[in-house]
XYZ file of C-alpha atoms in Angstrom:
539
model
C -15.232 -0.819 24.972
C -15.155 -0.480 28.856
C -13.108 1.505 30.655
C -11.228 -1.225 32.186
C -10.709 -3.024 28.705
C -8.930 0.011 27.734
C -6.634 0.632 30.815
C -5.424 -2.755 30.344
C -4.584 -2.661 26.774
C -2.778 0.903 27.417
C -0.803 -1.260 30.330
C 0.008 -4.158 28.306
C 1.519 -1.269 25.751
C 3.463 0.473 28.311
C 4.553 -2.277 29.427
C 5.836 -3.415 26.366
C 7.936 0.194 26.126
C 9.293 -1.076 29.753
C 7.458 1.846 31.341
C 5.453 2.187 34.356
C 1.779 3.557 34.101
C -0.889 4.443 36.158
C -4.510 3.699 35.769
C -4.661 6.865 33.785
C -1.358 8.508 32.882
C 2.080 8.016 31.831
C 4.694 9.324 31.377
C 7.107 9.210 27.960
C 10.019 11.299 29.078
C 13.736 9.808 28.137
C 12.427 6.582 27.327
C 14.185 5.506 23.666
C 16.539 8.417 23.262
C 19.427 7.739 24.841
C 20.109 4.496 22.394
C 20.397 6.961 19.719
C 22.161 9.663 20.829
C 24.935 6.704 22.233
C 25.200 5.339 18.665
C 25.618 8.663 17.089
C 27.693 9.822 19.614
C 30.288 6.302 18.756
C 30.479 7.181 15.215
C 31.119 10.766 15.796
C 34.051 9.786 17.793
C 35.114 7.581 15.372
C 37.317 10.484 13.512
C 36.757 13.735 11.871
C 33.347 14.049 10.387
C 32.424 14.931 7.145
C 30.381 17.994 7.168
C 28.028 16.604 3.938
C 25.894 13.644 3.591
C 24.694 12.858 0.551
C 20.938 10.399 -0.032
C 20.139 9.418 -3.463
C 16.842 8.624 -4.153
C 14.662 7.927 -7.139
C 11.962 10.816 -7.573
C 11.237 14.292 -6.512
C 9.325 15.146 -3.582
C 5.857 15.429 -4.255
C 5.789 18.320 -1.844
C 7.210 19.219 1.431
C 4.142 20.345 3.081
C 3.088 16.738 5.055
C -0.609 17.828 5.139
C -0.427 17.935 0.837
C 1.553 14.922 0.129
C 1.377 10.850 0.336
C 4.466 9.160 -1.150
C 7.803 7.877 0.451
C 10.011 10.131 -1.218
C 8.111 13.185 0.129
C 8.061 11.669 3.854
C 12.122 11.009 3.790
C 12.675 14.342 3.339
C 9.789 15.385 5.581
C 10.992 13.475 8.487
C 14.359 15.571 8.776
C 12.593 19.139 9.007
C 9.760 18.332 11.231
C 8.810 17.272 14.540
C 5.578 15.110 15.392
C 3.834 14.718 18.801
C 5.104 11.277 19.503
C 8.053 9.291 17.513
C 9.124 5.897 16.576
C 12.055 4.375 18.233
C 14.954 4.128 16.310
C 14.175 0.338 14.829
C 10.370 -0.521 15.022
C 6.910 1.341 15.779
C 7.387 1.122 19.754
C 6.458 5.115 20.719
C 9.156 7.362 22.654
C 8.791 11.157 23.138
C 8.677 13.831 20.377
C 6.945 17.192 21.124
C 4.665 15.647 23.636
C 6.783 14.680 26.609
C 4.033 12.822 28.600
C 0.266 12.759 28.204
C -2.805 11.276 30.234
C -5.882 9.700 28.734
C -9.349 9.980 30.378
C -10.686 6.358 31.370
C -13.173 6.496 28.576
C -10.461 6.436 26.035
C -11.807 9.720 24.237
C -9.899 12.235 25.779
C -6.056 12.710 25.806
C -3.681 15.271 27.364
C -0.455 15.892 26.015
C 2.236 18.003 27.846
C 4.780 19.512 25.642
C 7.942 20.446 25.412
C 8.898 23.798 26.658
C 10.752 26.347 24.657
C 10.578 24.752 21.215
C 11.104 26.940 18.401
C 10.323 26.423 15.061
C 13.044 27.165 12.574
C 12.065 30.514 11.870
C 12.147 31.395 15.530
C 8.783 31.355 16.762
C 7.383 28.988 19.176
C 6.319 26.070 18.892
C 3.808 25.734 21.171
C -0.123 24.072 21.947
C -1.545 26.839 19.596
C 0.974 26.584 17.100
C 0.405 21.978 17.023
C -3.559 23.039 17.318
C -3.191 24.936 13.966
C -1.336 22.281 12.364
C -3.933 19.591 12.974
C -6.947 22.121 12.623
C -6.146 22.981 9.238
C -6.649 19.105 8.671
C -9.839 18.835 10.233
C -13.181 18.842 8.604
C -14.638 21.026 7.878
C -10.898 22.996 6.901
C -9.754 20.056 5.506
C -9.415 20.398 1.438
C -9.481 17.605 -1.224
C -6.059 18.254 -1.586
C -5.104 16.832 2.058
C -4.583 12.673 0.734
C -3.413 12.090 4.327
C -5.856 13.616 6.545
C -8.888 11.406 7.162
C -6.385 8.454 7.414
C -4.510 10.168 10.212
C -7.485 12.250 11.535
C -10.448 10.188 11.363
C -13.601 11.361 9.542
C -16.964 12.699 10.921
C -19.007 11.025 8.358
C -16.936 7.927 9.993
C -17.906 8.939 13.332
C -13.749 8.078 14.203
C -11.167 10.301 14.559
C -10.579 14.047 16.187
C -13.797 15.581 17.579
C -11.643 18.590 18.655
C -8.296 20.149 19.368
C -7.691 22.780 22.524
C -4.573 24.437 23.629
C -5.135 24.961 27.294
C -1.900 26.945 27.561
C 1.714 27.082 26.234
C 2.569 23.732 27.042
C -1.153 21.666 27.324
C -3.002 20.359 24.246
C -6.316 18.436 24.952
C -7.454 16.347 22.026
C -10.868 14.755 22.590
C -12.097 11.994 20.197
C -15.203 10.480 18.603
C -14.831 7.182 19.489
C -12.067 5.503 21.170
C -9.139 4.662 18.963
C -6.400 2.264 19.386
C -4.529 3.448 16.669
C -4.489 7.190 17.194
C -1.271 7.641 19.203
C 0.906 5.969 16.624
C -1.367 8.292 14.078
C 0.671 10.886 16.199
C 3.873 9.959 15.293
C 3.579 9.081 11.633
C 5.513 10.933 8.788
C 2.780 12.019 6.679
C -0.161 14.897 7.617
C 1.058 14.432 11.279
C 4.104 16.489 11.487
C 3.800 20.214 12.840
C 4.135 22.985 10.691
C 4.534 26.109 11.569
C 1.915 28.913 11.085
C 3.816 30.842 9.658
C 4.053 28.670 6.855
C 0.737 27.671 6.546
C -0.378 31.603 7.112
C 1.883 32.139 3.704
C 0.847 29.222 2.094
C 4.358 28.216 0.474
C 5.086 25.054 3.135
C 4.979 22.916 0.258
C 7.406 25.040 -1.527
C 9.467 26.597 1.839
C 9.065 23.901 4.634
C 9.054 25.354 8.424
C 9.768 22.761 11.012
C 11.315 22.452 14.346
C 12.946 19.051 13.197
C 16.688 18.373 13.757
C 17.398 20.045 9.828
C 16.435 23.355 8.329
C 15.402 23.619 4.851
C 17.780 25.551 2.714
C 16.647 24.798 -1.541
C 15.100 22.817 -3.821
C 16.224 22.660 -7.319
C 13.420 20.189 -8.704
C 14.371 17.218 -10.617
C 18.228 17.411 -8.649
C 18.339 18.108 -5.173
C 16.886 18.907 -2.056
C 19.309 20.324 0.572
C 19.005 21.073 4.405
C 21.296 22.121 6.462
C 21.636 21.093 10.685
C 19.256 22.857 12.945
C 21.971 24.351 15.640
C 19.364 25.471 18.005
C 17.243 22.050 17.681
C 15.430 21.340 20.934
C 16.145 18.057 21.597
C 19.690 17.896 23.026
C 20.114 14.245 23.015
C 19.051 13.700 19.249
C 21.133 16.891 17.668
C 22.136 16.588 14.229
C 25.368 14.931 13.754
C 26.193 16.420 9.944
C 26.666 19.997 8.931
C 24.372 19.508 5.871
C 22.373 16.714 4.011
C 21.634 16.474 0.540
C 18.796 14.684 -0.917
C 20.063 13.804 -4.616
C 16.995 13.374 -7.482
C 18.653 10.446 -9.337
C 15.585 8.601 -11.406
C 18.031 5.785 -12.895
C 18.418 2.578 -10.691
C 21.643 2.034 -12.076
C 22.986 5.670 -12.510
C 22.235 5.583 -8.179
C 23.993 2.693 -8.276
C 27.448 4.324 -9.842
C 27.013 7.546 -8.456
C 27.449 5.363 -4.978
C 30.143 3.326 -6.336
C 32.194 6.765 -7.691
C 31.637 8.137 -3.796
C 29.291 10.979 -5.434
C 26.832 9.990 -2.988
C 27.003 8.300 0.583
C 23.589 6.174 0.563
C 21.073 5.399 -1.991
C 17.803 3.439 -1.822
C 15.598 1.827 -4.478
C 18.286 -0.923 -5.873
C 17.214 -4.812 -6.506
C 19.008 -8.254 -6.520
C 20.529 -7.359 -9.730
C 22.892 -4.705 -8.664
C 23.180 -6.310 -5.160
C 27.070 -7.700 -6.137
C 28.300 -4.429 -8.278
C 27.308 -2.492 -5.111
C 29.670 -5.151 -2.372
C 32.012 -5.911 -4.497
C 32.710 -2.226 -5.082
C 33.582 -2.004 -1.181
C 30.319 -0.449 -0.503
C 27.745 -2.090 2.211
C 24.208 -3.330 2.340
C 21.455 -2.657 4.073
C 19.101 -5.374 4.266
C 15.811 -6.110 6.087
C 12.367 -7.787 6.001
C 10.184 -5.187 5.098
C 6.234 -4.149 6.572
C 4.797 -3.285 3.219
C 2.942 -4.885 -0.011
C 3.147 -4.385 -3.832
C -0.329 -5.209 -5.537
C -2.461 -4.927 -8.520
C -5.264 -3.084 -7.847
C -8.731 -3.826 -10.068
C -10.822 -1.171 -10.735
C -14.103 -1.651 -8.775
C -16.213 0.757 -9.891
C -16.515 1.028 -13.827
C -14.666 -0.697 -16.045
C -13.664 -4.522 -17.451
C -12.874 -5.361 -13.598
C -15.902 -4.116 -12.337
C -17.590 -7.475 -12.696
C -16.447 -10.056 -9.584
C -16.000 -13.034 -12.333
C -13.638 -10.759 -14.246
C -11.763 -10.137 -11.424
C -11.447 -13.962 -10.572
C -10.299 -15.313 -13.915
C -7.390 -12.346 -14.123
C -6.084 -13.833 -10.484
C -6.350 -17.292 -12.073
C -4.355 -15.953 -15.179
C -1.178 -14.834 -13.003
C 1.095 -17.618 -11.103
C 2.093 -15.130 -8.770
C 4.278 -17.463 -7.300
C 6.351 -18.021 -10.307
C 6.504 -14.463 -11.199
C 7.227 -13.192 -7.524
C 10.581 -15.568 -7.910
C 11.472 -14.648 -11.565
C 11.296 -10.731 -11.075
C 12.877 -10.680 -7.163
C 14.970 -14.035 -6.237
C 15.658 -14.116 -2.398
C 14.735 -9.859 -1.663
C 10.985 -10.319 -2.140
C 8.259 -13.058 -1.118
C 4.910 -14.506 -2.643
C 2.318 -12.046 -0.695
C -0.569 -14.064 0.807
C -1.510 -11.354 2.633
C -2.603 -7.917 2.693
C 0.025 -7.316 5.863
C 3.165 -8.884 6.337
C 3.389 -12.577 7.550
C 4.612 -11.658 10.918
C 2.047 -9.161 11.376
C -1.499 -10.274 13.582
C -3.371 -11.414 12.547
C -2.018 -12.768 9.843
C -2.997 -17.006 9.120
C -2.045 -19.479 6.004
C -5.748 -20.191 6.809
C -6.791 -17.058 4.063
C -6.404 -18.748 0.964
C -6.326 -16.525 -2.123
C -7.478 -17.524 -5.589
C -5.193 -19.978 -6.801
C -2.971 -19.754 -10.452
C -5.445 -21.791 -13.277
C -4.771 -20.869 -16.529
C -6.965 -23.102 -18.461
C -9.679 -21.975 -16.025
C -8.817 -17.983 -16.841
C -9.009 -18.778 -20.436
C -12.206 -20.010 -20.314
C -13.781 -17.531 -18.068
C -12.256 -14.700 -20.134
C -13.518 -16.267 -22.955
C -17.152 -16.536 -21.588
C -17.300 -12.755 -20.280
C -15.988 -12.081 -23.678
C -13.052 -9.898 -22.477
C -10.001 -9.530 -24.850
C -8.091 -6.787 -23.920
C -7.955 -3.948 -20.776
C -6.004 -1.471 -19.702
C -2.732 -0.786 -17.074
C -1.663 2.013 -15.597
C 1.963 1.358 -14.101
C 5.170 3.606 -12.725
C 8.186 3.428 -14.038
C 10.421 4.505 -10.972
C 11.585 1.541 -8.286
C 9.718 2.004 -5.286
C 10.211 0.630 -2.096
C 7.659 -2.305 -2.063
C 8.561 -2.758 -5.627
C 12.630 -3.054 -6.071
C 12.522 -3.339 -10.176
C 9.947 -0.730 -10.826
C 6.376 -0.840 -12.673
C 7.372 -1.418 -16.183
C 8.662 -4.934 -15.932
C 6.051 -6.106 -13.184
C 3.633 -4.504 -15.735
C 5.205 -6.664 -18.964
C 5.454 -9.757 -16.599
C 1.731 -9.729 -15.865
C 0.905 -8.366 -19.804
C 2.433 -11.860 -20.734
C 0.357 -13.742 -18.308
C -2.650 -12.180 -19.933
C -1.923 -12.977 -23.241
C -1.268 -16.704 -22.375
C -4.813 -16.287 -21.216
C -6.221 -14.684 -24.405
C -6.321 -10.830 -23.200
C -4.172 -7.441 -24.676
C -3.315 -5.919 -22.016
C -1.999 -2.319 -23.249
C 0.086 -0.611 -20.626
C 0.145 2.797 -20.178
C 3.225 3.996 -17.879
C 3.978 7.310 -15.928
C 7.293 8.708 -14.012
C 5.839 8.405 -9.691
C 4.748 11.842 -9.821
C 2.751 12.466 -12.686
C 1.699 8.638 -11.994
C 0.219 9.585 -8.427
C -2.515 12.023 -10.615
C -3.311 9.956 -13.525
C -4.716 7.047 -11.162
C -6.781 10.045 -10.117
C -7.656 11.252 -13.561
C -7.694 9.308 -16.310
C -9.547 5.512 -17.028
C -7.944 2.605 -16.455
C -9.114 -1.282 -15.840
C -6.132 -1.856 -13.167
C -2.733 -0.508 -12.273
C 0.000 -1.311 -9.987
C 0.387 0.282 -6.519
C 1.680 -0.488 -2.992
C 2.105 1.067 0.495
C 4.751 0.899 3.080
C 3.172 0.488 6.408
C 3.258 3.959 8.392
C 2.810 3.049 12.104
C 2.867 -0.966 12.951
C -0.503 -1.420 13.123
C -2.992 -3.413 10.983
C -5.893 -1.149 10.381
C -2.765 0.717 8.631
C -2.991 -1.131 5.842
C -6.550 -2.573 6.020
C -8.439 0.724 6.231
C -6.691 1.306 2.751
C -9.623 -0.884 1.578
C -12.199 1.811 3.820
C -10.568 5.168 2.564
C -12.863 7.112 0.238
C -9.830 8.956 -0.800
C -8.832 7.686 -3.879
C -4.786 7.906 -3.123
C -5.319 5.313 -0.523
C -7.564 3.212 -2.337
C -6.921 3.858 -5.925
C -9.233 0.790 -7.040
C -12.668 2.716 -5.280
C -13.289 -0.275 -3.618
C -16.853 0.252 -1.493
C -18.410 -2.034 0.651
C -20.345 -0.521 3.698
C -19.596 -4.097 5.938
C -16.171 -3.299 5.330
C -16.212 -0.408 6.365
C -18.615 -1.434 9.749
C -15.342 -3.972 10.568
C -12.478 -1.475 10.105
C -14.564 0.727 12.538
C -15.449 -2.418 15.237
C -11.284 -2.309 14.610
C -10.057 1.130 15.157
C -12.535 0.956 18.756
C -11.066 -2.198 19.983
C -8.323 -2.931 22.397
C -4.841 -4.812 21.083
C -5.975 -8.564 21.290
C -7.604 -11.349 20.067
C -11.020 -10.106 18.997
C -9.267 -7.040 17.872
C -7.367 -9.542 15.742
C -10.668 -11.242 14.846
C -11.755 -8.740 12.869
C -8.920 -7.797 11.170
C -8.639 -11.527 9.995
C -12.565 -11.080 8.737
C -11.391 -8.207 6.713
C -8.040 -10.371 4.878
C -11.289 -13.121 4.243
C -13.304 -10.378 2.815
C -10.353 -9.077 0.888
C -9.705 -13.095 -0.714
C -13.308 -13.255 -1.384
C -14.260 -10.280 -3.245
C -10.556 -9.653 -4.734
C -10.471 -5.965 -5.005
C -6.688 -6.272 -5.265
C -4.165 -8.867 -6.383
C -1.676 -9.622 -3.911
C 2.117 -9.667 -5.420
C 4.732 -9.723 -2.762
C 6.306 -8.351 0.243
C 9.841 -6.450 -0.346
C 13.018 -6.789 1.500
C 14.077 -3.224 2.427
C 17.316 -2.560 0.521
C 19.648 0.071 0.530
C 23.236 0.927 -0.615
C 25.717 2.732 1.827
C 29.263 3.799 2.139
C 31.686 1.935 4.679
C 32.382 5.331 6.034
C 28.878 6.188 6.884
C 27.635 5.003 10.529
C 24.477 5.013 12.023
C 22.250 4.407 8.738
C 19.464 2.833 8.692
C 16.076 2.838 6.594
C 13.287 2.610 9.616
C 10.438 -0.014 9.069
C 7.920 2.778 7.554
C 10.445 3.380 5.004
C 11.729 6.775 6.121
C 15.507 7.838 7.121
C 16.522 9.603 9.838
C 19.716 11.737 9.316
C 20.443 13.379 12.660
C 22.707 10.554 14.096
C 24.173 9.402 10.794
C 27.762 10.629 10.347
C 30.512 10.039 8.047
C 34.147 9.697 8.451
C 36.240 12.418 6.495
């Protein structure tokens, strides 16, 4: 990529943030923040505030640590204690400040300078400065970077890769150079994303309990964790960013596993918001006086086959269990009007996205027979038994629905299920012929969810799916600017992904969420995280 290719497609994104930009630099200063601080400033003066807010959602934390973790219920909390370099506005994945105020990147597109904020502290008072954001990205570097670290060569890059972080400097107090391998048109929303990119502090990472004992410089401190009940934080006082300060005393992140015992808990004003609900308890929720929250969502729920050993291994296996499943059919049984027949790896209103990638079509009499012929009777699922956000009803009864299919098709499917967190290791572990996963999109772009199909980390790709041209296109991808051959290849990848049928493709979830009429300023952002520190609630 020249050069010039590049300045335009930085201009063309500035542009789009309604900022001005030289050739080379820009600055990020004030732009997004004061839309916040103006709604959380209206509901504040709305009455007395409450000084508690309380989130229910389905399953523990994994951890709180963002360089150890990779799940959504990890990253809600996460996003409350922590800071990242860059953010997401308030409503999509359009970049505004974080601890990076403006930056400059060189006209090669490898190098970029970041200018920080000055006199952040981290909550346990020491600064957070270029040394301290150096350590927290370091630590995630190869060759520092441990097994252990799911997110790090998705945020990072990789060496074998040739993408990603060549190497982090902290010029002084308030300068940190990051150069690159290649040129990346991802990367800066990399910087803002909820998982391995927030900054720890060293002093957590020096004691190695930030999984345990979180130290951010977020807008909310970290107070306890009582596992399997509650997380609870408590309002950073001193919090840097005067414009975004926390609007609630203290916020409570309830464990409640039961859809339905979230959905009473709300309705008995126990708790002020939960997540995880489906069309089912849609009505008890309104009609209780409580409100909805309700949008189209960027994620996907899928099947994934295993690739590598295993019944699924073989392509023609693969084929005749997509020809077994009217996805259609089951997509409107299990969801009604809050999810929609995925035809597509990314959403529909995602580039590249085209009706013109045609999956394998719903043929039982044709799965039958090609069972039959590969002489395959019976396999093995691994499925979840929480609700998760791409998936409102939970794994067990997407995993029966599918189990009947098969049958019809003359294959025993025995399912093996798992709560989310013991789940997330035994896709790691143990043997399996397919199980059910998903992903809520992290940043807006779509090598975000089509370099799942690249990772060799097997939480991204938990179907060890391998194919070096692939991988060659979600690398022409990454080095491209926004635009149509960027979108080319991308569209090459959904073909590859119809053809070879490493996954199958279920739906795309409506983002639902339960809230109390009192409660103003709520809202679950696109990438499935909540932000608390404008959300307040009338007394």
């Amino acid at each position: 990529m020249s050069a010039s290719d590049y300045s335009v497609s930085r201009r063309r994104f500035i542009e789009a943030m309604g900022l001005a930009v030289g050739a080379s630099a820009f600055g990020l200063a004030g732009c997004g923040t004061s839309k916040r601080a103006g709604e959380a400033g209206s509901a504040a003066a709305g009455g007395k505030g409450a000084d508690t807010l309380t989130y229910a959602q389905g399953a523990d934390p994994r951890g709180l640590d963002p360089a150890f973790v990779d799940d959504g219920e990890s990253a809600k909390v996460i996003v409350n204690i922590y800071d990242t370099l860059l953010s997401y506005d308030k409503d999509n994945c359009d970049l505004v400040p974080g601890l990076a105020k403006e930056y400059k990147v060189s006209d090669d597109g490898l190098t970029y300078t970041f200018t920080l904020q000055e006199g952040v502290k981290f909550h346990d008072g020491t600064a957070c400065d270029a040394k301290a954001v150096k350590a927290s990205i370091d630590r995630q570097l190869e060759p520092a970077r441990t097994e252990d670290m799911p997110y790090a060569s998705f945020v990072y890059g990789s060496k074998d890769a040739g993408s990603g972080i060549a190497s982090v400097e902290a010029k002084d107090a308030t300068t940190l150079v990051i150069t690159l391998r290649a040129a990346s048109t991802p990367f800066l929303k990399n910087m803002a994303m909820a998982l391995a990119a927030p900054i720890v502090a060293p002093s957590a990472i020096d004691a190695g309990d930030a999984n345990e004992k979180p130290v951010g410089s977020g807008p909310y401190k970290f107070v306890s964790w009582t596992k399997g009940d509650s997380v609870v934080l408590e309002a950073n006082e001193d919090y840097w960013d005067k414009e975004n300060m926390p609007q609630t005393k203290n916020v409570i992140f309830r464990i409640i596993a039961e859809n339905a015992s979230r959905v009473t808990a709300l309705n008995n004003g126990e708790v002020d918001m939960i997540d995880g609900i489906d069309a089912s308890v849609v009505k008890t929720i309104t009609d209780a006086g409580n409100k909805l929250f309700q949008e189209d969502g960027m994620n996907i729920n899928y099947l994934a086959f295993r690739n590598d050993t295993g019944v699924f291994a073989d392509l023609a296996a693969r084929k005749a269990f997509l020809k077994a499943v009217d996805v259609q059919e089951m997509v409107k049984s299990l969801y009604g009007e809050y999810a929609s027949p995925a035809t597509s790896v990314m959403p529909t209103w995602m580039a590249p996205y085209t009706k013109e990638v045609k999956q394998t079509a719903y043929d039982p009499e044709a799965a039958k027979k090609e069972f039959a012929d590969l002489g395959i009777t019976s396999c093995t699922m691994l499925t979840y038994t929480n609700v998760r956000p791409y998936n409102s009803i939970g794994g067990q009864p997407l995993a029966e629905a599918i189990q009947g299919y098969l049958a019809d098709a003359g294959v025993e499917m025995e399912i093996v299920s798992y709560d989310w967190t013991t789940y997330q290791t035994k896709v790691d572990t143990d043997a399996f012929d397919c199980c059910l996963y998903g992903w809520v999109g992290d940043n807006g772009d779509p090598d975000n969810f089509m370099n799942l199909l690249a990772d060799e980390n097997i939480s991204m790709n938990v179907g060890r799916f391998r194919n070096d041209e692939y991988k060659k296109l979600i690398a022409q991808g990454l080095s491209l600017p926004e635009g149509d051959e960027r979108n080319a290849v991308y569209l090459k990848c959904e073909q590859m992904v119809a053809e070879q049928s490493p996954w199958m493709l279920i739906s795309h979830a409506q983002t639902l969420a339960g809230y109390n009429p009192a409660v103003k300023g709520f809202a679950i952002h696109p990438t499935g995280v909540v932000h608390l520190a404008g959300v307040t609630k009338t007394a």
